[in-house]
Every structure is written in C-alpha cells, then in structure tokens.
Short mmCIF file of C-alpha atoms in Angstrom, two decimals:
data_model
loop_
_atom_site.label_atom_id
_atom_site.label_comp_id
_atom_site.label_asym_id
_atom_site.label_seq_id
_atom_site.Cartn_x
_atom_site.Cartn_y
_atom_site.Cartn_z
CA UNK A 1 88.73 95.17 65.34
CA UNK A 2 88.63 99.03 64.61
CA UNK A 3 90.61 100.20 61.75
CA UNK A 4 93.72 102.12 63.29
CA UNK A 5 92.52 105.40 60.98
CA UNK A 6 89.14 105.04 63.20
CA UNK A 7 91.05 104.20 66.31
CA UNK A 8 93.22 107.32 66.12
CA UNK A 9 89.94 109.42 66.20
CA UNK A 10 88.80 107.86 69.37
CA UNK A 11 87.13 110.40 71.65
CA UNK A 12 88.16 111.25 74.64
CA UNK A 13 86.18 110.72 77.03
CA UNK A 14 87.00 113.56 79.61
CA UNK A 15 87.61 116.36 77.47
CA UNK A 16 85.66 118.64 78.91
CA UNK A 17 85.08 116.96 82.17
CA UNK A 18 86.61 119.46 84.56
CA UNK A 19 84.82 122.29 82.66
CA UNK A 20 81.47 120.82 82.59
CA UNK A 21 80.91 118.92 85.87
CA UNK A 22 81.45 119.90 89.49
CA UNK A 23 84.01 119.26 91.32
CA UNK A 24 83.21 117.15 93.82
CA UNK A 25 81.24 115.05 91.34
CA UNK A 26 84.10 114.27 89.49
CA UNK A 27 85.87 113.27 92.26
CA UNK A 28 83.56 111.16 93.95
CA UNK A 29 81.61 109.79 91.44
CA UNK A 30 83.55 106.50 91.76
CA UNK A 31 83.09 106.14 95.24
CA UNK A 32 79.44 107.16 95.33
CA UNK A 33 78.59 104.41 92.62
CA UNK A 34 81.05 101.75 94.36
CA UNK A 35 79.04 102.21 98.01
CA UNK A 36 76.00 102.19 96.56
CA UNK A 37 76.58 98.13 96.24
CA UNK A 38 79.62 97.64 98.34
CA UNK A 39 78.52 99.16 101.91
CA UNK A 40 74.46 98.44 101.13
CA UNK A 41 75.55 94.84 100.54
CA UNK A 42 77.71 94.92 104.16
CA UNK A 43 75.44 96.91 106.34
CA UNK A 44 72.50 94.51 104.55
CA UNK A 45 74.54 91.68 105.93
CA UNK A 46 75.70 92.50 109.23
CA UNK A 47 72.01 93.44 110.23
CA UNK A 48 70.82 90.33 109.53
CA UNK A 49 71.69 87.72 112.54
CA UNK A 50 72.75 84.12 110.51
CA UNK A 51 73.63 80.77 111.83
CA UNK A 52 76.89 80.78 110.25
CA UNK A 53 78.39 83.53 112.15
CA UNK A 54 80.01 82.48 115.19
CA UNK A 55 78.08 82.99 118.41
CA UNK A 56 79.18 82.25 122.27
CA UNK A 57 78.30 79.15 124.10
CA UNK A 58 75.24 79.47 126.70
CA UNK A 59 77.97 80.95 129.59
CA UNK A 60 80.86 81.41 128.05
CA UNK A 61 82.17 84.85 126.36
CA UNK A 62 81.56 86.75 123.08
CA UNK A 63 84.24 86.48 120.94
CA UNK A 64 87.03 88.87 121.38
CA UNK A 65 88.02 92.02 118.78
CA UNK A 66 90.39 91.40 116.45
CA UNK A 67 93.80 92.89 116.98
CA UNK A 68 94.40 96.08 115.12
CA UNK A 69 95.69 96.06 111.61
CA UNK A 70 99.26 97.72 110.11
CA UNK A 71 98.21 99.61 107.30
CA UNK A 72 101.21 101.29 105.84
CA UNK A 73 101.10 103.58 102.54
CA UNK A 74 102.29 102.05 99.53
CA UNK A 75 105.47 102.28 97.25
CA UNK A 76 104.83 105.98 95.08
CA UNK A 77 101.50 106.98 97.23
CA UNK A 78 100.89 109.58 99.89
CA UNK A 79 99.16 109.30 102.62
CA UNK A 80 96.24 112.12 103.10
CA UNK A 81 96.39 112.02 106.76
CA UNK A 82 94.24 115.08 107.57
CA UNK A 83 91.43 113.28 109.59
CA UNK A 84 89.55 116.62 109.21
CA UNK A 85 90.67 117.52 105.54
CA UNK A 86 87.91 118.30 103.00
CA UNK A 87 89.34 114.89 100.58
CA UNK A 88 89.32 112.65 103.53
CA UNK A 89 85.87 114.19 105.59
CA UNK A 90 84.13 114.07 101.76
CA UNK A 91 85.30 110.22 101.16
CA UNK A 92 84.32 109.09 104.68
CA UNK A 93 80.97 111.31 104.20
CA UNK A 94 80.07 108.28 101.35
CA UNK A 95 80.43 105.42 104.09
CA UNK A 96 77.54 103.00 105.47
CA UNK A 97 76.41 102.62 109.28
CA UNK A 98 79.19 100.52 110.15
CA UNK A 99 81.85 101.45 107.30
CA UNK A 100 84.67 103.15 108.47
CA UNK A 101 87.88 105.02 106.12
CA UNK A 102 90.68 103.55 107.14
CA UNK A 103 93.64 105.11 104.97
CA UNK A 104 93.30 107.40 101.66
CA UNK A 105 96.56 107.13 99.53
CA UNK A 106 97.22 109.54 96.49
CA UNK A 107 99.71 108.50 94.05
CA UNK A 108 103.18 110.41 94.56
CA UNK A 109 102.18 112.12 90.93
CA UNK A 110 99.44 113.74 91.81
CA UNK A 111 99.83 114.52 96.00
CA UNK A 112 101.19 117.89 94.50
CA UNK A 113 97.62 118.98 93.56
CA UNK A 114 96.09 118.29 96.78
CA UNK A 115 98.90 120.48 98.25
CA UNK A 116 98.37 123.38 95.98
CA UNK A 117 94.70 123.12 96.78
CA UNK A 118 93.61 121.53 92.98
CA UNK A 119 91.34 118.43 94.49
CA UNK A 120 89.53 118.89 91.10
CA UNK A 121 92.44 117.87 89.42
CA UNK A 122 92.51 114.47 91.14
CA UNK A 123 91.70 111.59 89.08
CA UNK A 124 93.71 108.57 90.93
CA UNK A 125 92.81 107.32 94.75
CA UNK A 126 93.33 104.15 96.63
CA UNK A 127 91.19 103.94 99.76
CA UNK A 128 91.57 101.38 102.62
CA UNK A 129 87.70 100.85 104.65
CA UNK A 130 86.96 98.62 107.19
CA UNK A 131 83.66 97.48 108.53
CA UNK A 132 82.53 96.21 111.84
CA UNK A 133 80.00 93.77 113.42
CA UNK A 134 77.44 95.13 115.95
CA UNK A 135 79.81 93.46 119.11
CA UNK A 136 82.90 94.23 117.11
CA UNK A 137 83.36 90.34 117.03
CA UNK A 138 85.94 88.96 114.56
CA UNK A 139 84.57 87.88 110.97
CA UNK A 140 85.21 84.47 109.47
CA UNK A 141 85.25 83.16 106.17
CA UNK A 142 81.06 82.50 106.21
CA UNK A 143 80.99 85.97 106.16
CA UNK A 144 83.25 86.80 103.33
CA UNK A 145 81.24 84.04 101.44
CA UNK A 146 77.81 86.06 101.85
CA UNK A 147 79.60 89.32 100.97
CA UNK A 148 80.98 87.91 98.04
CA UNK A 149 77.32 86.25 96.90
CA UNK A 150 75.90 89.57 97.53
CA UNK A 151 78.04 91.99 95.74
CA UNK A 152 78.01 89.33 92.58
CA UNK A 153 74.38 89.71 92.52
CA UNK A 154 75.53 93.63 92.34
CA UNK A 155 77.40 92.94 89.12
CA UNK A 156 74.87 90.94 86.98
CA UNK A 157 73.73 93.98 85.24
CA UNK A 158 77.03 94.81 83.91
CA UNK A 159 78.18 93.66 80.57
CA UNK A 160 81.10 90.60 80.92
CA UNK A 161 83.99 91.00 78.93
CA UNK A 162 85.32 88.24 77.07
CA UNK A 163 87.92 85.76 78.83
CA UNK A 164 89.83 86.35 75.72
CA UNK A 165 90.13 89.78 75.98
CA UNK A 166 91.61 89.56 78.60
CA UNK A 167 94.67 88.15 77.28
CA UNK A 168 95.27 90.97 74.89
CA UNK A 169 95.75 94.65 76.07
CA UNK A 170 94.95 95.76 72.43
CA UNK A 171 91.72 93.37 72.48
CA UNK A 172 90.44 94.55 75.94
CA UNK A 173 91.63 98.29 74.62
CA UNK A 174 89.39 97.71 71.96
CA UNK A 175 86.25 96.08 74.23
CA UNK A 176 87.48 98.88 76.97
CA UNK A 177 86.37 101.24 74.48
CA UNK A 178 83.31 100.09 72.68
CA UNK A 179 81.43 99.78 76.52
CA UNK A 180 82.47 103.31 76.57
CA UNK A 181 80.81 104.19 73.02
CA UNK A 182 77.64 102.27 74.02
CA UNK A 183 77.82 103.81 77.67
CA UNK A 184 77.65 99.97 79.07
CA UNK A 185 79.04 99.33 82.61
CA UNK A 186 81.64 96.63 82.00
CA UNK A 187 82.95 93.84 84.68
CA UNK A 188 86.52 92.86 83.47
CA UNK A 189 87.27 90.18 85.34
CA UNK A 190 86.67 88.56 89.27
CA UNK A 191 88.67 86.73 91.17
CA UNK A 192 87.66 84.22 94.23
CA UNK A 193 89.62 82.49 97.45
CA UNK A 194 88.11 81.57 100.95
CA UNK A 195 89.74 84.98 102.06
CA UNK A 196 88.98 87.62 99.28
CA UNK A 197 86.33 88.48 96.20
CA UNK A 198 88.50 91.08 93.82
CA UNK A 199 86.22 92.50 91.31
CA UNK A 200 87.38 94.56 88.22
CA UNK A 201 85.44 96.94 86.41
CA UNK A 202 84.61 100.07 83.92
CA UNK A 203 81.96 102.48 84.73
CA UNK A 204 80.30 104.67 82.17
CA UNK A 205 78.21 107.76 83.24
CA UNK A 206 76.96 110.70 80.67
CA UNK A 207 78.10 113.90 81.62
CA UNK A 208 75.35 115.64 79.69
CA UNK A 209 71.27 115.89 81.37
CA UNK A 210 69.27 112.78 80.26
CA UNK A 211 71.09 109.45 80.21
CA UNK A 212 69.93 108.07 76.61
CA UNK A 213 71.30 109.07 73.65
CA UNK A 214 74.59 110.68 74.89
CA UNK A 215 77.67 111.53 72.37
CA UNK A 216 80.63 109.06 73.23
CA UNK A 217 82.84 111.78 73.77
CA UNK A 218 80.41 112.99 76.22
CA UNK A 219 80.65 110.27 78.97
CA UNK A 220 83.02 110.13 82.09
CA UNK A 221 84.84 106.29 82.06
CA UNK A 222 86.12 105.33 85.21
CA UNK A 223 88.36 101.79 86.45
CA UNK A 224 87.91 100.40 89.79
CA UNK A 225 88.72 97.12 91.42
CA UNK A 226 87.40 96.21 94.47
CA UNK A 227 89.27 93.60 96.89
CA UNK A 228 87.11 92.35 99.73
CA UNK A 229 89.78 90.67 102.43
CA UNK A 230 89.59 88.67 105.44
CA UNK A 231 93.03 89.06 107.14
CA UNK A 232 93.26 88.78 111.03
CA UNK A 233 89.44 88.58 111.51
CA UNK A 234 88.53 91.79 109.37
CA UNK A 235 87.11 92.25 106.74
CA UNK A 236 88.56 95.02 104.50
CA UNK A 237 87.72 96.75 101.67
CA UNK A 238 90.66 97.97 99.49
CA UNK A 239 89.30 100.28 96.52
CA UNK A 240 91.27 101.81 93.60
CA UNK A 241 89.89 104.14 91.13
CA UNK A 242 91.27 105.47 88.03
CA UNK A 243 89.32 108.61 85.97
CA UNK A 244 90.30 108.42 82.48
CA UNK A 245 91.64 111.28 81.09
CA UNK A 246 93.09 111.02 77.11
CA UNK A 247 95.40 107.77 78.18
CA UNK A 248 94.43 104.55 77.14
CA UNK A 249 91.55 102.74 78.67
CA UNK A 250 93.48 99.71 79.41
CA UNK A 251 96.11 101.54 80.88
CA UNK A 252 93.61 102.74 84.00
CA UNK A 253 92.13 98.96 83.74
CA UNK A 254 95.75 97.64 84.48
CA UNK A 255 96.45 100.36 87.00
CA UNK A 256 93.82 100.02 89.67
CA UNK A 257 94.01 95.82 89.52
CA UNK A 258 97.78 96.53 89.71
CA UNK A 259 97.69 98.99 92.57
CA UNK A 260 95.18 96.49 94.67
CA UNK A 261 96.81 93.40 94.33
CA UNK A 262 100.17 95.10 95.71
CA UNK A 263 98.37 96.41 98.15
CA UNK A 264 96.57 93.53 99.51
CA UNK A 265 100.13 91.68 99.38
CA UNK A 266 101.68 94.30 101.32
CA UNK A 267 99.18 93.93 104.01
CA UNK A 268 98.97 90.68 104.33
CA UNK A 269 103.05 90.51 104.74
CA UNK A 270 102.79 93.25 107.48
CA UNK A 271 99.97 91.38 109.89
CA UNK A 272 101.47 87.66 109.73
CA UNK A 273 100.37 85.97 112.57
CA UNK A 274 103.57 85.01 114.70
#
C-alpha cells in the first residue's frame, strides 16, 4: 500500500485537461475508444451470416421485428432530447453501420452546463444504443453469446485487477491509481448471464504528444461499464462514462457500474412481457 503522506500527493489526473485538450476530445474520448471494440465487434457480427441465428423455414416467413422498447430517463438524469443538438448529432456521429443512439441522459448535476452552452465542462454521460440485423429480425441469446466472445477478445490487452481488490474501495483506490501512474488500461471486473455481458473498466490516455514516457499527472483516466442486453429480442448497449476530475478514482469506478446496473433494472421492469 502507499504511505498516506505519498497518497495525499497523488496527482490529479485532469488538472489541466480542459486547458490543454479540445473540447470535443475530452468529451468524446470515451465513446470513441468504447466503439472502436463495441460497434466493430457488432457490425463484424451481424455481417457475417451463422447457423445459430434463426432463419425461416423453406415457405414460411422471416421472423417478425421486435416490439419497440420503453426507454425512460433515469432517477437524477436529463434527457438531451435535441435529435439535432451538437451533444447528441456528435455522439451518434461515433456509431457503426447498423448502431443507432437511442437515449443520451446527463446527470441532473451537470444538465445545467449543457444549458448554459459549457459541453466542455461535461464529464458524466449515460448513453442508451441499439443495433439492428440486416431484416430487422429479433436477436436471441446465440447472438449475445458471440458478442460477448468477441468483445472479451477486445479486453485481453487490458491489465485485470485483482478479485481482491475488488472487495476493498481503498485497495481498488489504490490499484485504480497505480494503472493510472503506469498509464495501463485496467478491466475491473465482468459479469456474464444468457441475457447480458457487463464489462467494467479504466482507461488511461496521455494528454501530452508521444504516448511513452508521459508524467502521471499528465494522463486523462476515464470509468466506463458497458452492459450488452438482450431484452424483448434486442440487443442493447447501455454505456456510462465517468471523466475523472480531482475525486477519487474509485468513486467514478463505483459510479458508472452503479448508474448501469439501475439502468438495466429499470428497463427490464418497464418492457415485462404480459
């Protein structure tokens, strides 16, 4: 463990970050990074015609869509409902083929400085996206399965952090930390059913040009998890993303896996089957 005179003298990690980087980077940077595997993976997938995925008997019909999906905002979050908004068009502008932005919540906290026109100020999202199949068929649980395989694969260059960890907010604080020191991208923890993947991680990304040999205090840290869902024959995506600032690292850790989980139990309470 660090020595609490050391630990007091952390850095923090976004000191300067408004200052020194764009925008737009700093607000998107999560999303462009999360895509990157997330969408490639899904488009990848749904390109590629597999026996598991179910097909129509010689005469009879395609499957039919799946009904639409209630996707109300969450407890403290605001909607950003402007379709045509600069947050929402630049979001949806980081989507795949078939990836679509379904809802962009803001927490209630920080809606203020997308109304006064401050998006560089933003540093806490939860996006909703859904993707489709090429006949807009319904997915099944084969096809959660290869997502899940695929975006695992995504995650094998990250650094694991230990089991015990995370049992101990000032342990995980502690291993939170260090990745960021090192620069390491860090996967926290996963979680697997037949109907979701959830996967919870730290990414670290120097501010300064050149990627080797960056100052600590010189490196943007950002949480995300990442629920994949099957509910109702869709397959969503529900994202949260949390850009530290001078809090603690395992508070943003605990926020985003916090903010998903309620989420996903929120929507799968609204679109019960009857």
């Amino acid at each position: 463990m660090i020595p609490i005179a050391e630990r007091n003298m952390r850095p923090t990690f976004r000191r300067n970050v408004f200052r020194d980087v764009p925008a737009s980077f700093v607000r998107f940077l999560p999303l462009v990074i999360l895509f990157l595997a997330v969408f490639f993976a899904a488009s990848a997938a749904l390109h590629h015609p597999r026996p598991a995925l179910a097909k129509p008997e010689p005469g009879g019909e395609a499957p039919a869509s799946p009904p639409p999906l209630l996707l109300r905002p969450p407890t403290d979050f605001v909607e950003i409902k402007e379709k045509n908004g600069t947050l929402f068009a630049e979001n949806a502008r980081q989507l795949g083929e078939r990836a679509r932005l379904l809802r962009l919540f803001l927490p209630e906290n920080q809606a203020h400085f997308y109304e006064e026109g401050k998006h560089y100020a933003l540093t806490r999202q939860l996006a909703v996206y859904g993707i489709a199949k090429a006949n807009d068929a319904p997915f099944n649980k084969d096809d959660i399965a290869l997502l899940g395989r695929i975006l695992e694969e995504g995650f094998l260059s990250f650094d694991k952090a230990p089991s015990a960890a995370l049992r101990d907010s000032l342990a995980l604080e502690e291993v939170l930390l260090q990745a960021g020191r090192d620069g390491r991208n860090l996967l926290l923890d996963t979680r697997s059913t037949e109907n979701l993947r959830l996967f919870q991680y730290q990414l670290a990304y120097p501010l300064s040009p050149g990627h080797a040999g960056s100052p600590a205090d010189d490196r943007m840290l950002t949480s995300l998890t990442t629920l994949i869902l099957l509910v109702r024959g869709h397959i969503i995506f529900i994202c949260a993303s949390s850009i530290n600032t001078q809090d603690p690292l395992y508070d943003d850790a605990v926020w985003t896996r916090d903010v998903v989980e309620k989420y996903m139990e929120t929507l799968l309470a609204d679109n019960k089957k009857n």
